[in-house]
GROMACS .gro file of C-alpha atoms in nm:
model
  383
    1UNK     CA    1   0.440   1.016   2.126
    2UNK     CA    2   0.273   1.223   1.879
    3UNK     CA    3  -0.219   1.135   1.776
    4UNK     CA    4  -0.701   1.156   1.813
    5UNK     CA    5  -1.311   1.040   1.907
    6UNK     CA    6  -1.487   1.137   2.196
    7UNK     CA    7  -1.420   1.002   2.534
    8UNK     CA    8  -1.676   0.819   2.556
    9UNK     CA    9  -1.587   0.608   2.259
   10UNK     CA   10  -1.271   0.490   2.447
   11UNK     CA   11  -1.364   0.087   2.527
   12UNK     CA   12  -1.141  -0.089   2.773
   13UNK     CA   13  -0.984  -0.344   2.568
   14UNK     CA   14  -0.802  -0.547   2.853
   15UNK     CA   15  -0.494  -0.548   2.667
   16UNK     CA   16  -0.170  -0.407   2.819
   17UNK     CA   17  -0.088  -0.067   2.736
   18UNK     CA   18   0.127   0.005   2.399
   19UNK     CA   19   0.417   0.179   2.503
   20UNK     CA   20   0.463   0.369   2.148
   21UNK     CA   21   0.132   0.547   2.255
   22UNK     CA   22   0.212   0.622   2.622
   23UNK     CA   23   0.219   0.931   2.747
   24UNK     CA   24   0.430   1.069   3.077
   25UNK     CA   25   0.192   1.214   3.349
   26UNK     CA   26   0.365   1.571   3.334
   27UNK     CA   27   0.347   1.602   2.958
   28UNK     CA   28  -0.014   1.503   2.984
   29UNK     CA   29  -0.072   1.756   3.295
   30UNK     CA   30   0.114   2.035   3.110
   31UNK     CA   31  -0.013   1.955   2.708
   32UNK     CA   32  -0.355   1.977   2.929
   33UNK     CA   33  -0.267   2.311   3.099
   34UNK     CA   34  -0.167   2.467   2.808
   35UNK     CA   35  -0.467   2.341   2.549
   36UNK     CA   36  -0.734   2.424   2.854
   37UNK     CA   37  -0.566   2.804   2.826
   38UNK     CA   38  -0.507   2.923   2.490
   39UNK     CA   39  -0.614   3.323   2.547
   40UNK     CA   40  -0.344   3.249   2.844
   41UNK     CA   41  -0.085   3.124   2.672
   42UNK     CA   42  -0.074   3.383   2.357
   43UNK     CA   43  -0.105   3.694   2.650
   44UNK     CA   44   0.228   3.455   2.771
   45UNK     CA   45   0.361   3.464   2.414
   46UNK     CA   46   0.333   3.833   2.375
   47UNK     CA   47   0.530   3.884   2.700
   48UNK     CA   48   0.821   3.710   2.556
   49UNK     CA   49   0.816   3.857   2.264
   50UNK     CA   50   0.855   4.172   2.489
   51UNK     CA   51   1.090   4.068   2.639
   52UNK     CA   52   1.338   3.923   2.399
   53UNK     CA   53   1.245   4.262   2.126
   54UNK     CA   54   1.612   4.349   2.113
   55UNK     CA   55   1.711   3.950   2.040
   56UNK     CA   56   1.476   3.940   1.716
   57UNK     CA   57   1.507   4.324   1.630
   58UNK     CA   58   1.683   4.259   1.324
   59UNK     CA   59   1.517   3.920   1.269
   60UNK     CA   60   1.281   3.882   0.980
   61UNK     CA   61   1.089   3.539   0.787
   62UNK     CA   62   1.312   3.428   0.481
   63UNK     CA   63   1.152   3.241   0.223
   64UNK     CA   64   0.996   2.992   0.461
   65UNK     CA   65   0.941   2.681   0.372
   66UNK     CA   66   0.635   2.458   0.410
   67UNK     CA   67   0.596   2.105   0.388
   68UNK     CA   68   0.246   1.990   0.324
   69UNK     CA   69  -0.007   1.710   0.204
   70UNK     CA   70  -0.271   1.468   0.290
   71UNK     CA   71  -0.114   1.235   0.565
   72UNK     CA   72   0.112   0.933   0.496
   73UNK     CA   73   0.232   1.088   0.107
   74UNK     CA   74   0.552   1.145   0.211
   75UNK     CA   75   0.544   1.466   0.442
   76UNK     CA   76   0.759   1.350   0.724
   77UNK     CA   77   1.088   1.259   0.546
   78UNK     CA   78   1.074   1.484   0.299
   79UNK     CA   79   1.067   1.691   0.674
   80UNK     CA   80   1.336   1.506   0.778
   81UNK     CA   81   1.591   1.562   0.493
   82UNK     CA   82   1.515   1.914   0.473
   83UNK     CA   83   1.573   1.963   0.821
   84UNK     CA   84   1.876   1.869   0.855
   85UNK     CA   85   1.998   2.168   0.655
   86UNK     CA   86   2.223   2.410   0.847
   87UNK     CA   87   2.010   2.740   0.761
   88UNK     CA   88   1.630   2.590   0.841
   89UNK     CA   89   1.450   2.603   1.198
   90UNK     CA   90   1.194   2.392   1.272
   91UNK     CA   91   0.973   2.258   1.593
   92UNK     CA   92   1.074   1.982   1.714
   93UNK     CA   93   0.935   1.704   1.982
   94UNK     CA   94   1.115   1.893   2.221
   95UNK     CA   95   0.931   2.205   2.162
   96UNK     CA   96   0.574   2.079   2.353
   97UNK     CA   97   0.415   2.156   2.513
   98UNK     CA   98   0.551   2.496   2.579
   99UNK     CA   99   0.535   2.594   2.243
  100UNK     CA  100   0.341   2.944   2.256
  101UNK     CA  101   0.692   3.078   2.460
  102UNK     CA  102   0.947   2.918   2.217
  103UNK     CA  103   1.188   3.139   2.299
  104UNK     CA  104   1.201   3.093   2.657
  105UNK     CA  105   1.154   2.700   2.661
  106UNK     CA  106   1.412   2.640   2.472
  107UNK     CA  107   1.614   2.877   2.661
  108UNK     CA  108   1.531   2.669   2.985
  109UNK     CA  109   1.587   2.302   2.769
  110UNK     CA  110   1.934   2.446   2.692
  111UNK     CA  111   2.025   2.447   3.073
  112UNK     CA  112   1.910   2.129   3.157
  113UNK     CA  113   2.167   1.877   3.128
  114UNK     CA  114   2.083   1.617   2.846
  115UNK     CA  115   2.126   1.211   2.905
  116UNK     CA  116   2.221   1.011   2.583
  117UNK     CA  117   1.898   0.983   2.379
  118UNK     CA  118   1.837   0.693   2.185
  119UNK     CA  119   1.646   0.746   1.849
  120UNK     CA  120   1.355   0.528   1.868
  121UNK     CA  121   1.066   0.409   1.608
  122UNK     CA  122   0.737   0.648   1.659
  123UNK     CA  123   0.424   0.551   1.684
  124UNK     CA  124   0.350   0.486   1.353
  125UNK     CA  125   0.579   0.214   1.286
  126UNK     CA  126   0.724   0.361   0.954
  127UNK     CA  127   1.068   0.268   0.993
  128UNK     CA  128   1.139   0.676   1.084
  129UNK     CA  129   1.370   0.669   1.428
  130UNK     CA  130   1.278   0.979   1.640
  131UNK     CA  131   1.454   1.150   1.913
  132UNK     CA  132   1.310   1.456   2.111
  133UNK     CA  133   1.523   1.695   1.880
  134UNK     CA  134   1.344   1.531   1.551
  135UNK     CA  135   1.194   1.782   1.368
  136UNK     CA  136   0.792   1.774   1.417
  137UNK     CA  137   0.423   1.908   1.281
  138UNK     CA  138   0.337   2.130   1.661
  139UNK     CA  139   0.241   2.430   1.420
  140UNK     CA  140  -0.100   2.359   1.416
  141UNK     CA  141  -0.141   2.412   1.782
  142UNK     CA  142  -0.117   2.791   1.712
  143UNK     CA  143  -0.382   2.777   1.436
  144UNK     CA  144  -0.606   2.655   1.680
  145UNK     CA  145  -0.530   2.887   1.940
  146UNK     CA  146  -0.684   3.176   1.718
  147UNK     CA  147  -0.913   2.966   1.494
  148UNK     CA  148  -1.123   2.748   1.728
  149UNK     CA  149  -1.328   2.565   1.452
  150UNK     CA  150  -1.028   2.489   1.260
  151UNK     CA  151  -1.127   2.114   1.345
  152UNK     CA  152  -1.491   2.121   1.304
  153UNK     CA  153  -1.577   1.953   1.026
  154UNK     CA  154  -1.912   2.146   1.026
  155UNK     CA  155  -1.735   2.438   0.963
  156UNK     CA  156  -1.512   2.529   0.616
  157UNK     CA  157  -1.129   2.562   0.718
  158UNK     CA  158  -1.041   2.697   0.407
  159UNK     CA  159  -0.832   3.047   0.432
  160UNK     CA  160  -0.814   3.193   0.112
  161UNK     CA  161  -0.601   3.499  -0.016
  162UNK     CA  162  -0.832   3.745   0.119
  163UNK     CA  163  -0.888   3.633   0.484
  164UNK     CA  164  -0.728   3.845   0.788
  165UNK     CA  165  -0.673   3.782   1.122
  166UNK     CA  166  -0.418   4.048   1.249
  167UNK     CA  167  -0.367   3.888   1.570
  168UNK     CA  168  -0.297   3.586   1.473
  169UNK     CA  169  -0.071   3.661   1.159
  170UNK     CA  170   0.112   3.927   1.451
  171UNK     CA  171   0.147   3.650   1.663
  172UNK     CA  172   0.284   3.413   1.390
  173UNK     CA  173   0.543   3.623   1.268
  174UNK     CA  174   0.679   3.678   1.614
  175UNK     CA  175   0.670   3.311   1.701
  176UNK     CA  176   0.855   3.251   1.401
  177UNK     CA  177   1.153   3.532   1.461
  178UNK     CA  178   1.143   3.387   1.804
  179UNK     CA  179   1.218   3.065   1.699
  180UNK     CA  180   1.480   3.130   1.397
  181UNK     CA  181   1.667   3.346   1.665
  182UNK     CA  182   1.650   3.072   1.938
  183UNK     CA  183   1.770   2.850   1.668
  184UNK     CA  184   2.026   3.100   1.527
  185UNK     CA  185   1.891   2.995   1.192
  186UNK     CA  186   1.770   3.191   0.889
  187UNK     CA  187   1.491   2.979   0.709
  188UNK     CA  188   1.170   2.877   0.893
  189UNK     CA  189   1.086   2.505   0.782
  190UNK     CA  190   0.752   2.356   0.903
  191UNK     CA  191   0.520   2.045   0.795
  192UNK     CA  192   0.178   2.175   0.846
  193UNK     CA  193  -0.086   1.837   0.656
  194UNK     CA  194  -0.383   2.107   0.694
  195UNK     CA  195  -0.221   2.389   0.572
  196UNK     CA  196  -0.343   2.236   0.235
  197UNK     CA  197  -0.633   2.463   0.334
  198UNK     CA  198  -0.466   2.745   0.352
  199UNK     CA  199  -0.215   2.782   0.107
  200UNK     CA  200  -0.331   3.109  -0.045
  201UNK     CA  201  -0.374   3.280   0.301
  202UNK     CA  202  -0.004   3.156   0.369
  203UNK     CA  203   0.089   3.282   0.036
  204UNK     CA  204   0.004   3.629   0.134
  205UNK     CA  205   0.157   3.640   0.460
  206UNK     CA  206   0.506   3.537   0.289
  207UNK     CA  207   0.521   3.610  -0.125
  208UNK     CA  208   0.826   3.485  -0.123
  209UNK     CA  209   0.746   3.118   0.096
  210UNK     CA  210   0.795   2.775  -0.087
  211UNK     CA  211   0.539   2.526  -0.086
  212UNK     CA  212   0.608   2.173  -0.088
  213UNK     CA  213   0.328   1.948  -0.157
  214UNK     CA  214   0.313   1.624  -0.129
  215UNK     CA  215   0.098   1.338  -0.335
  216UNK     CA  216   0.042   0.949  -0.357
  217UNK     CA  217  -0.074   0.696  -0.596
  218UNK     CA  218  -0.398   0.655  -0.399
  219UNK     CA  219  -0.421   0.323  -0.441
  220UNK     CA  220  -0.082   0.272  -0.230
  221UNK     CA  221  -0.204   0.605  -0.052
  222UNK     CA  222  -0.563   0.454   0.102
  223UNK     CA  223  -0.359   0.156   0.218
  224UNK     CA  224  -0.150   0.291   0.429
  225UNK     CA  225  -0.421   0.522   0.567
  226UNK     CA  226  -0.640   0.236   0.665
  227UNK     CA  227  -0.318   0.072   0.777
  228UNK     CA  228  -0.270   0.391   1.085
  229UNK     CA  229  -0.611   0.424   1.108
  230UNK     CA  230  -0.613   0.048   1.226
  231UNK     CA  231  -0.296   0.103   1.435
  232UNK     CA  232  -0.430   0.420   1.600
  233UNK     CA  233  -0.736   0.320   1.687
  234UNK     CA  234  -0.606   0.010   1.910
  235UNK     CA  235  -0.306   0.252   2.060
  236UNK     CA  236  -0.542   0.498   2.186
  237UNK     CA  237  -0.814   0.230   2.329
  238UNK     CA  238  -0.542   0.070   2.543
  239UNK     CA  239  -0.311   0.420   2.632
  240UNK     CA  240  -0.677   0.690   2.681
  241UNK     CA  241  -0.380   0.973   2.738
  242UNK     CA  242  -0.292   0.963   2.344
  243UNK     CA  243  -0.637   1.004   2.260
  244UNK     CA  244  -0.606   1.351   2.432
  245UNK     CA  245  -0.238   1.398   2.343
  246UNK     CA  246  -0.340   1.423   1.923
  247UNK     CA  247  -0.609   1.605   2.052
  248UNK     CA  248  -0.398   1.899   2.213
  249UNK     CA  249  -0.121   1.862   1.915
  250UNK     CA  250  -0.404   1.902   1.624
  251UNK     CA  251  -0.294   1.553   1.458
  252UNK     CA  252  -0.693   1.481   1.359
  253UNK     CA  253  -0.542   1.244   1.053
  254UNK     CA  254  -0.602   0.903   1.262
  255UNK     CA  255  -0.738   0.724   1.586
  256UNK     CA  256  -1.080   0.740   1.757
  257UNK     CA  257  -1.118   1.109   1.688
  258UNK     CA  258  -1.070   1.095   1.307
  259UNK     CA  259  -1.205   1.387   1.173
  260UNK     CA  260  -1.223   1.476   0.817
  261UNK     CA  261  -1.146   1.844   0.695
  262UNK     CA  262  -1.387   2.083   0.559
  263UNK     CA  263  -1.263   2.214   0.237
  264UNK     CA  264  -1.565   2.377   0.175
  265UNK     CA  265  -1.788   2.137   0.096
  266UNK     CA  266  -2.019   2.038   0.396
  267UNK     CA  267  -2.206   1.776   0.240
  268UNK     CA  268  -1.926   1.598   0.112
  269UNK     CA  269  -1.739   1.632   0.470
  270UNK     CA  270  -2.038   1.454   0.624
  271UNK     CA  271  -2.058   1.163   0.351
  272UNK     CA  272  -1.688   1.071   0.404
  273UNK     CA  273  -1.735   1.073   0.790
  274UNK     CA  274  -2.080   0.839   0.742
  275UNK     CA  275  -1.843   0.616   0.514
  276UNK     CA  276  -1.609   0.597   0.801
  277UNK     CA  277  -1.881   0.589   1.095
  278UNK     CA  278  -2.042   0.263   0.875
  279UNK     CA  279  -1.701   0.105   0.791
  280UNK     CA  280  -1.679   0.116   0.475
  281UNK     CA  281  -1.311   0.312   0.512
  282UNK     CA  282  -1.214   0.232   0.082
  283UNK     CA  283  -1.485   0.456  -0.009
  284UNK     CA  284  -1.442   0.700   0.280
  285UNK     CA  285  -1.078   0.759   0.203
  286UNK     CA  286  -1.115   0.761  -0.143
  287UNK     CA  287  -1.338   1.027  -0.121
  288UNK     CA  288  -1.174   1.216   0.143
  289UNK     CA  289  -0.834   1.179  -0.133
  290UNK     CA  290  -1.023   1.309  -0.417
  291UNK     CA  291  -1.163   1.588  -0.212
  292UNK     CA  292  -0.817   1.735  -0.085
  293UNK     CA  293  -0.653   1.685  -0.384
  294UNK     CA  294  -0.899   1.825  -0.580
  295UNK     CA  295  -0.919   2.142  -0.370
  296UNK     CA  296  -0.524   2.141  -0.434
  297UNK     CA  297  -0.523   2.121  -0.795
  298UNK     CA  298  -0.809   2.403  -0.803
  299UNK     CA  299  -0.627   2.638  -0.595
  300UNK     CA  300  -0.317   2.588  -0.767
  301UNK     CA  301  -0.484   2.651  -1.097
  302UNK     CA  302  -0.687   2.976  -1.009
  303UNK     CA  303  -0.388   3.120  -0.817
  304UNK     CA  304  -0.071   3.180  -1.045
  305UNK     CA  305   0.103   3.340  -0.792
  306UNK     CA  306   0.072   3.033  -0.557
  307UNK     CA  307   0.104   2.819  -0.833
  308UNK     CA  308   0.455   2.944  -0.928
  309UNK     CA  309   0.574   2.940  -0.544
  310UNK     CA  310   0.398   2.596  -0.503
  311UNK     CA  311   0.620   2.253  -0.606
  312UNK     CA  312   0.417   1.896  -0.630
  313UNK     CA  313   0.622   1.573  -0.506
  314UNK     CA  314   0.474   1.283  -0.603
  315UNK     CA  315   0.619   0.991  -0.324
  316UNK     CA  316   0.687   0.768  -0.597
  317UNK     CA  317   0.905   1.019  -0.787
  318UNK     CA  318   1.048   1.095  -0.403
  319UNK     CA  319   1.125   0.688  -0.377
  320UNK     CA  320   1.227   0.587  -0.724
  321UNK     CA  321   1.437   0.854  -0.841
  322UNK     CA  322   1.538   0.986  -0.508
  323UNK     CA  323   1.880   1.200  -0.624
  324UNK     CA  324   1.695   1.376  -0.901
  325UNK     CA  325   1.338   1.429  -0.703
  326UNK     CA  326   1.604   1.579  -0.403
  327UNK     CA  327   1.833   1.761  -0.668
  328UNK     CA  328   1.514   1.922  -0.763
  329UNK     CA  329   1.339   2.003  -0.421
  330UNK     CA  330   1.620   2.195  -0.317
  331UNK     CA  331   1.646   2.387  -0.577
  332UNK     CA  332   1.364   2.494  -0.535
  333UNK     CA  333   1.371   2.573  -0.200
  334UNK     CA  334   1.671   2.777  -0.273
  335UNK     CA  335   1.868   2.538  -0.065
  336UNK     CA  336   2.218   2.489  -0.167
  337UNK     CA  337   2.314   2.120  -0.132
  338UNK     CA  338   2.580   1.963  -0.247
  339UNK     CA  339   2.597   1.613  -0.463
  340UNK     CA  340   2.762   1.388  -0.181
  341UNK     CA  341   2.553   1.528   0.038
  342UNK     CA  342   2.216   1.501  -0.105
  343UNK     CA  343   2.347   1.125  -0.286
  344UNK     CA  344   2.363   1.076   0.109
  345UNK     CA  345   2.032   1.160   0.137
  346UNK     CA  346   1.891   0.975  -0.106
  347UNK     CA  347   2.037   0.589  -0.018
  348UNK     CA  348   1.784   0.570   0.267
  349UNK     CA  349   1.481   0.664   0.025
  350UNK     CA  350   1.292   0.334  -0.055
  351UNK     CA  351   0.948   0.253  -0.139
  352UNK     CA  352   0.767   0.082   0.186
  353UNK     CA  353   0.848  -0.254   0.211
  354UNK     CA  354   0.679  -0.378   0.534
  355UNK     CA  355   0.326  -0.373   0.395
  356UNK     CA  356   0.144  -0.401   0.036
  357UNK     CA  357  -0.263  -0.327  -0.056
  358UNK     CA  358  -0.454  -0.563   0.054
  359UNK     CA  359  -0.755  -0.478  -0.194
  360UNK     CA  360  -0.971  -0.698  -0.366
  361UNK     CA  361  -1.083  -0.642  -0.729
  362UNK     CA  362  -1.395  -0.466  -0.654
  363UNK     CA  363  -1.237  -0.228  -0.394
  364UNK     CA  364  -0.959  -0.134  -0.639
  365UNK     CA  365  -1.240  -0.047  -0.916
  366UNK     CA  366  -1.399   0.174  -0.652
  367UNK     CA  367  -1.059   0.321  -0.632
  368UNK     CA  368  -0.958   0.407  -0.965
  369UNK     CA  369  -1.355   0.558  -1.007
  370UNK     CA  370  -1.355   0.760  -0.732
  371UNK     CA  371  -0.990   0.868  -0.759
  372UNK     CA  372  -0.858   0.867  -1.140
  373UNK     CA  373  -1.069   1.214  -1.215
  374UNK     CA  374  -0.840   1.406  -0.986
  375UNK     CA  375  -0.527   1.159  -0.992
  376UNK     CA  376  -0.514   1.247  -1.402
  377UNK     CA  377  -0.465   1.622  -1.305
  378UNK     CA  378  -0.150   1.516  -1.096
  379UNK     CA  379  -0.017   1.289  -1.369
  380UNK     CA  380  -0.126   0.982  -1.289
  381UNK     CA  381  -0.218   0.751  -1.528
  382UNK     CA  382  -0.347   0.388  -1.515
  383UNK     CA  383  -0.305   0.171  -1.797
   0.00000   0.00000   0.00000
């Protein structure tokens, strides 16, 4: 499974556990040995990368590629088909809760012999089938190893162009070689929702990255927000291990430990968690949209560097014209692709058909206020 309030919000509902949101006892003992021990596990990291020096010698970070946006616009199949790509490493299920030591984890997985493994819906019921080798968002468990507050909403998260941290960037590059050599792959790929705060810092770190960003029409965008947020919230009352489990992987997006990012703004950051704390979720997410997407379209605008390795995907354009919107990502990625290939990719790409907004009139005009200011910039246009 990959999810996240406090403990002592849990409530025993009485209900029978849901079995998309249950997690084994040793990947709950070991995600909790690992998360309880970060300084631990990066002195662990360093060893291997010690260890294995001579294996990524001559290994260096490509052009990665990173897959980003507010969650539910898109971010894990436009993961999906990208991954799938012969020259592009990512993390997979797999990969936790070991991930600080990728090298030597997946060294270990490699020996252990491998039953048939049937792909199976995740826990968001979104029609994507999973397996343990599916590619997966485990990134952010290394941001919070060296930036604790990276999920305190009372504290910015915003890295900008300027910030350091030698450690940790030392410690990402490494984990990265480790993993494209482990892989035998040349192109890092990874689907990172909050690195929306820190595309300029990641910008830095690799000039020559690719930055995928994803967007929504926010009325179809809030929907299926408050649809997870429902769904997550009754998984992780009945199955108390998930609640940890999103906790430990850095998923913040959903569940009884929602917690909105702080893009700078502290006062805004508290409104749209009292909007969620009183129920009213329309306004809370449609301020929590405008907010991220706002600080998007400003970075983008006052960064020309970033702006020129940075590529907007609209889902829409991603579900209605799927061939050209793919043609066009991977060009951009500097992926070579060819046409039966990606038309391949591009049969299964459908808008959502399992659920519709449920909004009255008055909650749609709260909407398109709140919204349309900062939907305009990403060419959106009501009518």
């Amino acid at each position: 499974m990959s999810t996240s309030p406090r403990p002592d919000t849990v409530t025993d509902t009485g209900a029978a556990p849901d079995p998309d949101f249950q997690v084994t006892a040793w990947m709950h003992l070991a995600g909790g040995w690992v998360h309880r021990h970060p300084r631990a596990w990066i002195r662990l990291g360093n060893l291997e990368t010690r260890a294995v020096g001579d294996v990524i010698e001559d290994v260096s970070v490509d052009r990665p590629i990173y897959v980003a946006g507010l969650a539910r616009a898109g971010t894990t199949i436009l993961l999906e088909h990208l991954a799938g790509h012969p020259d592009v490493a990512s993390h997979r299920y797999a990969d936790f809760p070991f991930l600080p030591i990728p090298y030597w984890w997946n060294r270990w997985l490699s020996l252990v012999p491998g039953a048939h493994e049937a792909a199976r819906e995740r826990a968001h019921k979104d029609g994507i089938q999973v397996t343990s080798k599916s590619p997966e968002a485990f990134e952010e468990m290394l941001w919070m190893a060296f930036f604790p507050d990276a999920h305190d909403p009372a504290h910015s998260s915003v890295l900008r162009r300027d910030d350091r941290h030698p450690d940790f960037e030392t410690f990402y590059d490494q984990h990265i070689r480790k993993l494209l050599a482990i892989r035998r792959r040349r192109r890092y790929l990874a689907k990172g929702n909050y690195n929306l705060a820190r595309l300029g810092y990641l910008h830095r770190l690799y000039p020559d990255a690719r930055f995928l960003v994803m967007i929504r029409d926010p009325v179809w965008h809030i929907a299926s927000l408050m649809k997870q947020q429902a769904l997550f919230v009754a998984g992780e009352s009945r199955e108390p291990r998930a609640l940890e489990h999103m906790r430990r992987v850095g998923h913040y997006e959903f569940g009884l430990d929602r917690r909105a990012i702080n893009l700078g703004d502290r006062a805004l950051t508290e409104r749209v968690t009292t909007l969620w704390e009183s129920g009213r979720e329309v306004e809370g997410w449609a301020r929590y949209w405008a907010a991220v997407y706002q600080h998007v379209a400003d970075t983008l605008e006052a960064d020309a560097a970033l702006a020129e390795a940075a590529l907007v995907v609209r889902y829409e354009d991603l579900c209605g014209d799927a061939d050209a919107t793919l043609r066009h990502v991977f060009q951009f990625a500097d992926l070579a692709l060819s046409d039966p290939q990606r038309a391949r990719l591009a049969e299964g790409l459908h808008a959502p058909t399992y659920y519709q907004p449920r909004f009255d009139e008055r909650e749609r005009a709260l909407i398109e206020e709140i919204t349309a200011p900062v939907a305009r910039r990403f060419g959106y246009i009501r009518t």
